[in-house]
Short mmCIF file of C-alpha atoms in Angstrom, two decimals:
data_model
loop_
_atom_site.label_atom_id
_atom_site.label_comp_id
_atom_site.label_asym_id
_atom_site.label_seq_id
_atom_site.Cartn_x
_atom_site.Cartn_y
_atom_site.Cartn_z
CA MET A 1 40.74 -12.18 40.67
CA GLY A 2 36.35 -11.06 40.93
CA ARG A 3 34.29 -12.38 43.15
CA VAL A 4 30.94 -13.65 42.19
CA VAL A 5 27.66 -15.56 44.43
CA LEU A 6 25.63 -18.09 42.28
CA ILE A 7 21.76 -17.94 44.46
CA SER A 8 19.42 -20.38 43.66
CA THR A 9 15.90 -20.29 45.43
CA TYR A 10 14.36 -23.93 44.33
CA GLU A 11 14.05 -26.38 41.62
CA LEU A 12 12.28 -29.26 42.70
CA GLY A 13 14.78 -30.97 45.46
CA ARG A 14 17.51 -30.53 42.95
CA GLN A 15 21.16 -29.49 43.12
CA PRO A 16 20.55 -26.91 41.16
CA PHE A 17 22.60 -27.72 37.72
CA GLY A 18 22.25 -23.86 37.03
CA LEU A 19 24.44 -22.80 39.59
CA ALA A 20 26.88 -26.34 39.33
CA SER A 21 27.63 -25.30 34.85
CA PRO A 22 28.59 -21.32 35.08
CA ALA A 23 31.24 -21.86 38.28
CA ALA A 24 32.83 -23.92 36.16
CA TRP A 25 32.62 -21.59 33.53
CA LEU A 26 33.39 -18.51 35.86
CA THR A 27 35.73 -20.35 37.47
CA ALA A 28 38.16 -20.65 34.59
CA ALA A 29 37.75 -17.00 33.51
CA GLY A 30 39.48 -16.88 36.97
CA ALA A 31 36.87 -16.15 39.44
CA SER A 32 36.78 -16.81 43.45
CA VAL A 33 32.87 -18.60 43.13
CA VAL A 34 30.01 -18.69 46.14
CA GLN A 35 27.72 -21.20 45.34
CA GLN A 36 24.13 -20.87 47.07
CA ASP A 37 21.86 -23.29 47.36
CA LEU A 38 18.06 -21.58 49.26
CA ALA A 39 15.96 -24.46 49.49
CA VAL A 40 18.66 -26.11 51.53
CA SER A 41 21.49 -23.58 52.71
CA PRO A 42 20.67 -20.64 54.95
CA PHE A 43 21.26 -17.29 52.67
CA ASP A 44 24.75 -15.56 53.18
CA ALA A 45 24.50 -12.01 53.47
CA GLU A 46 28.45 -11.56 53.94
CA SER A 47 29.51 -13.30 50.67
CA VAL A 48 26.84 -11.19 48.59
CA ARG A 49 28.56 -8.01 50.13
CA GLU A 50 31.48 -8.60 48.89
CA ALA A 51 30.60 -9.85 45.42
CA ASP A 52 31.11 -8.34 42.41
CA LEU A 53 28.46 -10.03 41.00
CA VAL A 54 25.31 -12.06 41.90
CA ALA A 55 23.41 -13.56 39.76
CA ILE A 56 20.15 -15.25 40.79
CA TYR A 57 18.95 -18.50 38.79
CA VAL A 58 15.20 -18.86 38.34
CA PRO A 59 14.37 -22.22 35.97
CA MET A 60 10.56 -21.85 36.51
CA HIS A 61 7.83 -19.82 38.00
CA THR A 62 7.56 -21.10 41.72
CA ALA A 63 11.87 -20.53 42.00
CA THR A 64 10.93 -16.77 40.28
CA ARG A 65 8.52 -15.95 42.80
CA MET A 66 11.15 -16.48 45.30
CA ALA A 67 13.94 -15.38 44.17
CA GLU A 68 11.92 -11.76 44.47
CA PRO A 69 12.53 -11.51 48.25
CA ILE A 70 16.36 -12.01 47.46
CA VAL A 71 16.62 -9.88 44.70
CA ALA A 72 15.14 -6.67 46.69
CA ARG A 73 17.48 -8.39 49.94
CA VAL A 74 21.03 -8.17 47.55
CA ARG A 75 19.69 -4.72 46.57
CA ALA A 76 19.68 -3.52 50.47
CA LEU A 77 22.95 -4.68 50.75
CA THR A 78 25.41 -3.75 48.40
CA ARG A 79 24.64 -1.58 45.26
CA ARG A 80 28.07 -1.20 44.37
CA SER A 81 27.24 -5.41 43.27
CA HIS A 82 26.24 -6.21 39.82
CA VAL A 83 22.53 -8.33 40.11
CA CYS A 84 21.95 -10.13 36.96
CA VAL A 85 19.24 -12.82 36.79
CA TYR A 86 19.49 -15.39 34.37
CA GLY A 87 17.21 -18.75 33.30
CA LEU A 88 14.23 -19.99 32.00
CA TYR A 89 12.10 -16.93 33.14
CA ALA A 90 13.86 -13.91 33.52
CA PRO A 91 13.03 -13.17 30.31
CA MET A 92 9.65 -13.19 30.46
CA ASN A 93 10.01 -11.00 33.99
CA PHE A 94 12.18 -8.20 32.31
CA GLU A 95 10.11 -5.36 33.82
CA HIS A 96 9.35 -6.56 36.83
CA LEU A 97 12.48 -7.68 37.80
CA ARG A 98 14.13 -4.25 36.93
CA LEU A 99 12.17 -3.25 39.30
CA LEU A 100 12.80 -5.31 42.19
CA GLY A 101 16.16 -3.96 41.15
CA ALA A 102 18.25 -6.29 39.07
CA ASP A 103 20.42 -4.48 36.72
CA SER A 104 20.81 -7.20 33.40
CA ILE A 105 18.56 -10.43 32.63
CA ILE A 106 20.10 -13.28 30.98
CA GLY A 107 18.01 -15.96 29.42
CA GLY A 108 18.50 -19.42 27.27
CA GLU A 109 22.21 -20.77 27.17
CA PHE A 110 23.38 -18.59 30.37
CA GLU A 111 26.77 -20.54 30.92
CA GLN A 112 29.03 -17.50 28.40
CA PRO A 113 26.82 -14.24 28.27
CA LEU A 114 27.06 -14.95 32.23
CA VAL A 115 31.34 -14.95 31.78
CA GLU A 116 31.39 -11.91 29.55
CA LEU A 117 29.09 -10.25 32.34
CA TYR A 118 31.77 -11.14 34.75
CA GLN A 119 35.17 -10.13 32.55
CA ASP A 120 33.62 -6.68 32.16
CA LEU A 121 32.46 -5.49 35.25
CA VAL A 122 35.73 -7.19 36.61
CA ALA A 123 37.46 -5.02 33.67
CA GLY A 124 35.66 -1.69 34.10
CA LYS A 125 34.13 -1.99 30.68
CA PRO A 126 31.45 -0.90 29.04
CA LEU A 127 28.97 -4.61 29.10
CA ARG A 128 28.79 -5.93 26.06
CA LEU A 129 25.22 -6.89 27.89
CA SER A 130 22.46 -4.91 27.49
CA THR A 131 20.99 -3.44 30.60
CA SER A 132 17.62 -1.80 29.05
CA ALA A 133 16.89 -5.36 27.36
CA PRO A 134 17.00 -9.17 28.53
CA LEU A 135 19.56 -10.61 26.53
CA ILE A 136 18.40 -14.55 25.30
CA SER A 137 21.38 -16.28 23.66
CA LEU A 138 21.22 -19.55 21.82
CA GLY A 139 24.54 -19.73 20.31
CA ARG A 140 25.99 -22.85 20.58
CA GLN A 141 27.69 -23.89 23.33
CA GLU A 142 31.42 -26.41 24.39
CA PHE A 143 29.85 -27.25 27.80
CA LEU A 144 32.44 -27.71 30.70
CA VAL A 145 31.93 -30.21 33.14
CA PRO A 146 29.79 -28.15 36.02
CA ASP A 147 31.60 -26.87 39.46
CA ARG A 148 29.17 -28.96 42.29
CA THR A 149 32.34 -28.27 44.44
CA GLY A 150 29.85 -25.55 46.66
CA LEU A 151 26.71 -27.22 46.80
CA PRO A 152 25.48 -29.19 49.83
CA SER A 153 25.71 -32.71 49.69
CA LEU A 154 23.45 -34.64 46.84
CA THR A 155 22.19 -36.01 50.94
CA GLN A 156 19.84 -33.24 51.37
CA TYR A 157 17.68 -32.88 48.31
CA ALA A 158 14.96 -35.27 46.82
CA ARG A 159 15.29 -39.06 46.81
CA LEU A 160 13.70 -41.68 44.92
CA ARG A 161 10.96 -43.75 46.25
CA THR A 162 11.75 -47.12 44.53
CA GLY A 163 7.95 -48.80 45.68
CA SER A 164 10.21 -51.64 47.56
CA GLY A 165 11.08 -49.75 50.74
CA SER A 166 14.68 -48.66 50.05
CA ASP A 167 15.13 -44.84 48.95
CA ARG A 168 18.51 -43.96 46.20
CA VAL A 169 19.99 -40.39 46.91
CA VAL A 170 19.20 -38.80 43.50
CA GLY A 171 21.67 -36.54 41.66
CA TYR A 172 20.38 -34.73 38.44
CA THR A 173 22.35 -33.57 34.95
CA GLU A 174 21.02 -32.51 31.09
CA ALA A 175 21.25 -33.77 28.00
CA THR A 176 19.69 -31.13 26.02
CA ARG A 177 18.24 -27.96 27.20
CA GLY A 178 15.50 -26.19 24.96
CA CYS A 179 12.69 -28.23 22.92
CA LYS A 180 12.31 -27.87 19.43
CA HIS A 181 8.29 -28.30 19.85
CA ARG A 182 5.92 -25.24 19.91
CA CYS A 183 3.34 -26.05 22.59
CA ARG A 184 1.19 -22.91 23.09
CA HIS A 185 0.89 -23.14 27.60
CA CYS A 186 4.80 -24.28 27.20
CA PRO A 187 7.25 -21.58 29.15
CA ILE A 188 10.03 -23.18 27.63
CA VAL A 189 8.89 -21.04 24.15
CA PRO A 190 9.08 -17.67 24.97
CA VAL A 191 12.74 -18.34 24.79
CA TYR A 192 13.22 -20.52 22.99
CA ASP A 193 11.13 -20.78 20.17
CA GLY A 194 11.24 -24.51 18.81
CA ARG A 195 14.68 -24.93 18.91
CA PHE A 196 17.01 -26.76 21.23
CA ARG A 197 20.76 -27.58 22.40
CA VAL A 198 22.22 -29.94 23.14
CA VAL A 199 25.22 -30.45 25.92
CA GLN A 200 27.89 -32.62 24.52
CA ILE A 201 28.31 -36.25 25.88
CA GLU A 202 31.77 -36.19 27.70
CA PRO A 203 31.06 -33.15 30.11
CA VAL A 204 27.48 -35.15 30.84
CA LEU A 205 28.55 -38.46 31.91
CA GLU A 206 32.21 -36.66 32.99
CA ASP A 207 28.67 -34.74 35.30
CA ILE A 208 27.56 -38.06 36.59
CA ARG A 209 30.83 -39.86 37.44
CA GLN A 210 30.99 -37.41 39.92
CA GLN A 211 28.24 -37.20 41.39
CA VAL A 212 28.09 -41.15 41.63
CA ALA A 213 31.89 -40.21 43.77
CA ALA A 214 29.10 -38.14 45.94
CA GLY A 215 26.81 -40.93 46.21
CA ALA A 216 24.41 -40.64 43.43
CA GLN A 217 22.45 -43.91 43.22
CA HIS A 218 19.80 -42.33 40.70
CA ILE A 219 20.33 -39.59 38.52
CA THR A 220 17.69 -37.34 37.10
CA PHE A 221 17.55 -36.12 33.18
CA GLY A 222 15.86 -32.57 33.26
CA ASP A 223 15.67 -32.02 29.51
CA PRO A 224 12.70 -30.55 28.85
CA ASP A 225 12.09 -33.83 26.21
CA PHE A 226 14.95 -36.76 26.61
CA PHE A 227 14.23 -37.80 23.13
CA ASN A 228 14.80 -34.23 21.25
CA ALA A 229 17.62 -36.00 20.58
CA PRO A 230 17.05 -39.47 20.86
CA THR A 231 19.91 -40.74 19.05
CA HIS A 232 22.27 -38.66 21.89
CA SER A 233 20.07 -39.80 24.92
CA MET A 234 20.88 -42.80 24.01
CA ARG A 235 24.25 -42.66 23.02
CA ILE A 236 24.69 -41.73 26.85
CA VAL A 237 22.68 -43.45 28.39
CA LYS A 238 24.21 -46.94 26.95
CA ARG A 239 27.98 -45.44 27.47
CA LEU A 240 25.91 -44.69 31.59
CA HIS A 241 25.08 -48.42 31.89
CA ASP A 242 28.09 -49.79 30.28
CA GLU A 243 30.41 -48.13 33.20
CA PHE A 244 27.15 -47.97 36.12
CA PRO A 245 25.37 -51.02 35.65
CA ASP A 246 23.98 -50.59 39.27
CA LEU A 247 22.40 -47.32 38.53
CA SER A 248 19.08 -46.51 37.63
CA TYR A 249 17.50 -43.11 35.48
CA ASP A 250 14.53 -41.09 35.27
CA ALA A 251 14.04 -38.47 32.05
CA THR A 252 11.42 -36.90 31.35
CA ILE A 253 9.92 -37.35 27.28
CA LYS A 254 6.71 -36.43 25.40
CA VAL A 255 3.60 -38.06 25.19
CA GLU A 256 4.39 -37.86 21.20
CA HIS A 257 8.06 -38.12 21.25
CA LEU A 258 7.19 -41.98 23.33
CA ALA A 259 4.55 -42.90 20.62
CA LYS A 260 7.17 -42.40 17.33
CA HIS A 261 9.71 -43.96 19.35
CA VAL A 262 8.14 -47.31 20.77
CA ASP A 263 10.75 -49.15 19.96
CA LEU A 264 12.96 -47.02 22.59
CA LEU A 265 11.71 -47.99 25.50
CA GLY A 266 12.89 -50.96 26.10
CA GLU A 267 16.79 -50.19 25.22
CA LEU A 268 15.95 -47.56 27.73
CA ARG A 269 14.65 -50.16 30.59
CA ARG A 270 17.34 -51.85 29.82
CA THR A 271 19.97 -49.40 30.22
CA GLY A 272 18.39 -48.30 34.06
CA CYS A 273 15.34 -46.37 33.66
CA VAL A 274 12.80 -46.79 35.50
CA LEU A 275 10.28 -43.48 35.26
CA VAL A 276 9.32 -41.65 32.17
CA THR A 277 7.92 -38.61 33.51
CA THR A 278 5.16 -36.97 31.02
CA ALA A 279 3.00 -34.05 29.82
CA VAL A 280 -0.30 -35.17 29.44
CA GLU A 281 -2.26 -32.67 30.33
CA SER A 282 -5.29 -33.80 30.03
CA PHE A 283 -7.34 -36.33 28.31
CA ASP A 284 -9.61 -34.17 26.89
CA ASP A 285 -8.96 -34.05 22.65
CA ASN A 286 -10.23 -29.97 22.54
CA ILE A 287 -7.98 -28.76 25.30
CA LEU A 288 -4.98 -30.99 23.53
CA THR A 289 -5.34 -29.06 20.78
CA LYS A 290 -6.14 -25.82 21.97
CA LEU A 291 -2.13 -27.06 23.36
CA ASP A 292 -1.01 -27.84 20.53
CA LYS A 293 -0.12 -30.89 22.14
CA THR A 294 0.06 -33.01 19.31
CA HIS A 295 -1.17 -35.95 20.83
CA THR A 296 -4.09 -37.90 21.78
CA ALA A 297 -6.56 -39.21 23.79
CA ALA A 298 -6.16 -42.87 21.89
CA ASP A 299 -2.03 -41.28 21.74
CA LEU A 300 -1.49 -41.14 24.86
CA ASP A 301 -3.00 -44.85 25.46
CA MET A 302 -1.57 -46.91 22.74
CA VAL A 303 1.78 -45.28 24.99
CA LEU A 304 0.29 -46.67 28.26
CA ALA A 305 0.08 -49.67 27.15
CA GLN A 306 3.75 -49.40 25.67
CA LEU A 307 5.18 -48.24 28.84
CA ARG A 308 3.93 -50.92 31.06
CA GLY A 309 4.77 -53.59 28.52
CA ALA A 310 7.94 -52.13 29.16
CA GLY A 311 8.13 -52.07 32.29
CA LEU A 312 8.56 -48.69 33.07
CA ALA A 313 6.09 -46.66 35.56
CA LEU A 314 5.18 -43.50 34.03
CA ASN A 315 4.52 -39.97 35.93
CA PRO A 316 1.91 -37.94 34.79
CA THR A 317 2.42 -34.04 34.97
CA PHE A 318 -1.50 -32.25 33.78
CA VAL A 319 -2.97 -29.37 33.84
CA ALA A 320 -6.40 -29.92 36.32
CA PHE A 321 -7.54 -26.67 35.40
CA THR A 322 -7.83 -24.75 31.83
CA PRO A 323 -9.93 -21.42 30.49
CA TRP A 324 -12.41 -24.38 28.42
CA THR A 325 -12.42 -26.37 31.91
CA THR A 326 -15.87 -27.82 33.20
CA ARG A 327 -17.50 -28.94 36.24
CA ILE A 328 -17.87 -32.64 34.56
CA GLY A 329 -15.00 -32.67 32.56
CA TYR A 330 -13.09 -31.85 35.73
CA ALA A 331 -14.63 -34.96 36.47
CA GLU A 332 -14.17 -37.18 33.14
CA PHE A 333 -10.62 -36.11 34.61
CA LEU A 334 -10.56 -38.40 38.09
CA GLN A 335 -13.24 -40.89 35.46
CA ALA A 336 -10.33 -40.70 32.96
CA ILE A 337 -7.25 -41.27 34.94
CA PHE A 338 -8.70 -43.68 37.63
CA ASP A 339 -10.42 -45.93 33.81
CA ARG A 340 -6.12 -46.05 32.76
CA GLU A 341 -5.01 -47.41 36.39
CA LEU A 342 -3.32 -44.44 37.08
CA VAL A 343 -4.68 -43.54 40.32
CA ASP A 344 -0.92 -44.78 41.99
CA LEU A 345 0.47 -43.74 39.37
CA VAL A 346 -0.01 -39.23 39.82
CA ALA A 347 1.24 -36.71 41.94
CA PRO A 348 -1.63 -35.35 44.37
CA VAL A 349 -0.80 -31.52 43.49
CA GLN A 350 -1.66 -32.45 39.62
CA TYR A 351 -6.00 -32.29 40.32
CA CYS A 352 -5.25 -28.80 41.63
CA ILE A 353 -2.68 -27.05 39.19
CA ARG A 354 -4.17 -24.74 37.44
CA LEU A 355 -3.10 -22.60 33.13
CA LEU A 356 -0.15 -19.92 34.25
CA ILE A 357 -0.74 -17.67 31.50
CA PRO A 358 3.33 -16.10 31.62
CA ALA A 359 4.75 -13.22 29.47
CA GLY A 360 5.35 -14.48 26.37
CA SER A 361 2.75 -17.27 26.30
CA ARG A 362 1.15 -19.04 23.30
CA ILE A 363 -1.32 -19.30 24.30
CA LEU A 364 -2.06 -15.52 24.47
CA GLU A 365 -2.42 -15.77 20.38
CA LEU A 366 -6.07 -18.04 21.35
CA ASP A 367 -9.24 -15.35 20.52
CA ASP A 368 -11.02 -16.86 23.83
CA VAL A 369 -8.40 -16.92 25.83
CA ARG A 370 -7.74 -12.59 25.23
CA LYS A 371 -11.09 -12.02 25.42
CA HIS A 372 -11.02 -14.30 29.36
CA ILE A 373 -8.04 -12.56 31.12
CA GLY A 374 -7.33 -10.10 32.66
CA ASN A 375 -3.99 -7.24 33.00
CA PHE A 376 -0.57 -8.64 33.46
CA ASP A 377 0.49 -9.26 36.99
CA PRO A 378 3.54 -8.62 38.11
CA ALA A 379 2.13 -9.95 41.96
CA LEU A 380 1.15 -13.91 39.87
CA LEU A 381 3.88 -13.51 37.37
CA ALA A 382 0.84 -13.95 34.69
CA TYR A 383 -2.07 -12.87 33.70
CA PRO A 384 -5.01 -13.52 35.96
CA TRP A 385 -8.12 -15.51 34.62
CA LEU A 386 -11.51 -16.57 35.37
CA ALA A 387 -13.74 -19.65 34.18
CA LEU A 388 -16.80 -18.85 31.94
CA ASP A 389 -18.77 -20.82 35.13
CA PRO A 390 -17.19 -19.11 38.78
CA ARG A 391 -18.03 -22.71 40.09
CA VAL A 392 -15.08 -24.48 38.69
CA ASP A 393 -12.70 -21.45 40.26
CA GLN A 394 -14.10 -22.59 43.31
CA LEU A 395 -13.81 -26.85 43.10
CA GLN A 396 -10.26 -25.63 41.92
CA HIS A 397 -9.92 -23.84 45.09
CA GLN A 398 -11.71 -26.77 46.93
CA VAL A 399 -9.30 -29.24 45.80
CA GLU A 400 -6.63 -27.62 46.20
CA ASP A 401 -7.25 -27.88 50.12
CA VAL A 402 -8.19 -30.99 50.26
CA VAL A 403 -4.80 -32.27 48.76
CA LYS A 404 -2.48 -29.45 50.36
CA SER A 405 -4.57 -31.36 53.78
CA GLY A 406 -3.90 -34.10 52.27
CA GLN A 407 -0.35 -33.92 51.94
CA ARG A 408 -0.01 -32.49 55.55
CA ALA A 409 -2.09 -34.98 57.07
CA GLY A 410 0.76 -37.86 55.35
CA ARG A 411 -2.62 -39.97 53.44
CA GLY A 412 -1.35 -41.65 50.36
CA ARG A 413 -2.48 -40.86 46.36
CA ARG A 414 -5.70 -43.25 46.70
CA GLU A 415 -6.52 -41.86 49.62
CA ILE A 416 -6.41 -38.28 48.83
CA PHE A 417 -7.51 -39.36 45.13
CA ALA A 418 -11.03 -40.68 47.05
CA SER A 419 -11.38 -37.04 49.07
CA VAL A 420 -10.67 -34.74 45.29
CA TRP A 421 -13.51 -37.15 43.89
CA GLN A 422 -15.83 -36.35 47.43
CA VAL A 423 -15.45 -32.41 45.89
CA ALA A 424 -15.87 -33.22 42.54
CA ARG A 425 -18.68 -34.57 42.98
CA HIS A 426 -19.97 -32.01 45.08
CA PHE A 427 -20.45 -29.64 42.22
CA LEU A 428 -21.93 -31.65 40.13
CA GLU A 429 -25.68 -30.76 39.01
CA ARG A 430 -28.14 -32.72 41.06
CA GLY A 431 -28.88 -35.32 38.95
CA THR A 432 -25.78 -35.57 37.01
CA SER A 433 -25.44 -40.23 36.54
CA THR A 434 -22.42 -40.42 37.54
CA THR A 435 -21.44 -43.02 40.08
CA GLY A 436 -17.36 -42.03 40.27
CA PRO A 437 -14.70 -44.93 40.47
CA ASN A 438 -14.86 -47.11 43.34
CA LEU A 439 -11.37 -47.20 44.32
CA HIS A 440 -12.43 -50.83 45.46
CA LEU A 441 -12.28 -52.37 42.42
CA LEU A 442 -8.60 -50.87 41.72
CA PRO A 443 -5.82 -54.00 41.50
CA PRO A 444 -3.41 -53.69 44.46
CA PRO A 445 -0.62 -50.64 45.08
CA ALA A 446 1.61 -51.20 42.98
CA LYS A 447 4.98 -51.09 43.57
CA VAL A 448 5.86 -46.93 42.13
CA PRO A 449 9.31 -45.70 41.67
CA GLN A 450 8.05 -41.98 42.88
CA LEU A 451 10.93 -39.00 43.45
CA SER A 452 9.95 -37.57 47.28
CA GLU A 453 9.39 -33.91 45.61
CA SER A 454 6.83 -33.91 43.83
CA TRP A 455 5.76 -29.96 43.49
CA TYR A 456 4.89 -28.80 40.43
CA CYS A 457 7.22 -25.86 38.67
CA CYS A 458 3.93 -23.84 37.56
CA ALA A 459 2.87 -23.86 41.88
CA GLU A 460 2.73 -21.05 44.43
CA PRO A 461 5.70 -21.23 47.02
CA THR A 462 5.06 -23.27 49.56
CA ASP A 463 4.45 -20.92 53.64
CA GLU A 464 7.85 -23.22 54.52
CA GLN A 465 9.43 -22.17 51.57
CA LEU A 466 8.96 -18.69 51.85
CA ALA A 467 9.81 -18.60 55.32
CA ARG A 468 13.26 -20.42 54.18
CA LEU A 469 14.06 -16.94 52.37
#
């Protein structure tokens, strides 16, 4: 029996599916598996020293930045262990991760390749997996029920704040992976390139059952888009509701899909959905076209009305700063949030999100982007860019400072929004005709369900996060 250590650094406050799923596969293949989630547990050096395979999971940019010192630390502890980095962000950062000490890189559907890698290592056979190039696996898999026995309790992860003064313990699972869309800025595209894969219904339901038994009162479906396969997803939640009528859930659904499937919104609500995350990105149709989002501001307004009519709360996400953002455009962005009564729904970090351009991004197809970016920066794991108006970059930095200080001080969403508006107004040209949002005109604060972990996948790791590694 060989030994495997699976390591996650950060997954948005969730118990990591990206450890639990391969743990089940590797255990079934005869491995002794240790799972380390460094978001809530200390690094265990001893188990790493004894491992045949150490596999580090990087599902997002923040997690990859946090994984860098872990790759180096593992390599310093052991030369005999094979170090693999796997997950969405692994292939696009292949060269950098190899320089840090990774032996192999896997992206896409990673469970079967990890099993094959483990089998070759313990058998002393030549590796089927190349170490000179990343492996992107998109084969269809028959999933196993994730093994969560080696992970910390669900109570150590994010909670659902219901808006009525109580919290719910949150579990996490995935019904699909990848995405059939090719938005230019999306990090899924360089790996899946418009394809998606389903996780079979029975493993999904059994995974939820075991999390409910462990105390979960709410489930987050972490699919990049829950309506990539709407029939599949609705079958799951209907059966879920029949079995656990008091269990709530949230999901991420593209604006375009919400508009296309408005007939399903009532059924989402009936089956326990309380929150829908959607990537609005911008209210500017020109920017939405640049990002190839395939929706317009008018589409969003229709979807907002339908969601409100169905009793579903919205968790909108944005790319507030892009190469096309202007100072007045940013003020109009804030005004649009106010006018649509979204202030209470927007996590403050969304006001300072800056377009991330990773290696392989489709955004590099645009001439006006290629002209204004620098060389790929391995320290950033991205191509740096500057706004045409340098004052927009200054605005972004000041907004980020205001958001961070507001969150540290425990200020509410309305108070932080007001502070961000004051910064934006300071950067407007004298004589610009705008009075700005008047928060006194908003209705009383809505009791909106929110996940307690609102950090976003393109954000830089915080000092507190890095200190835990």
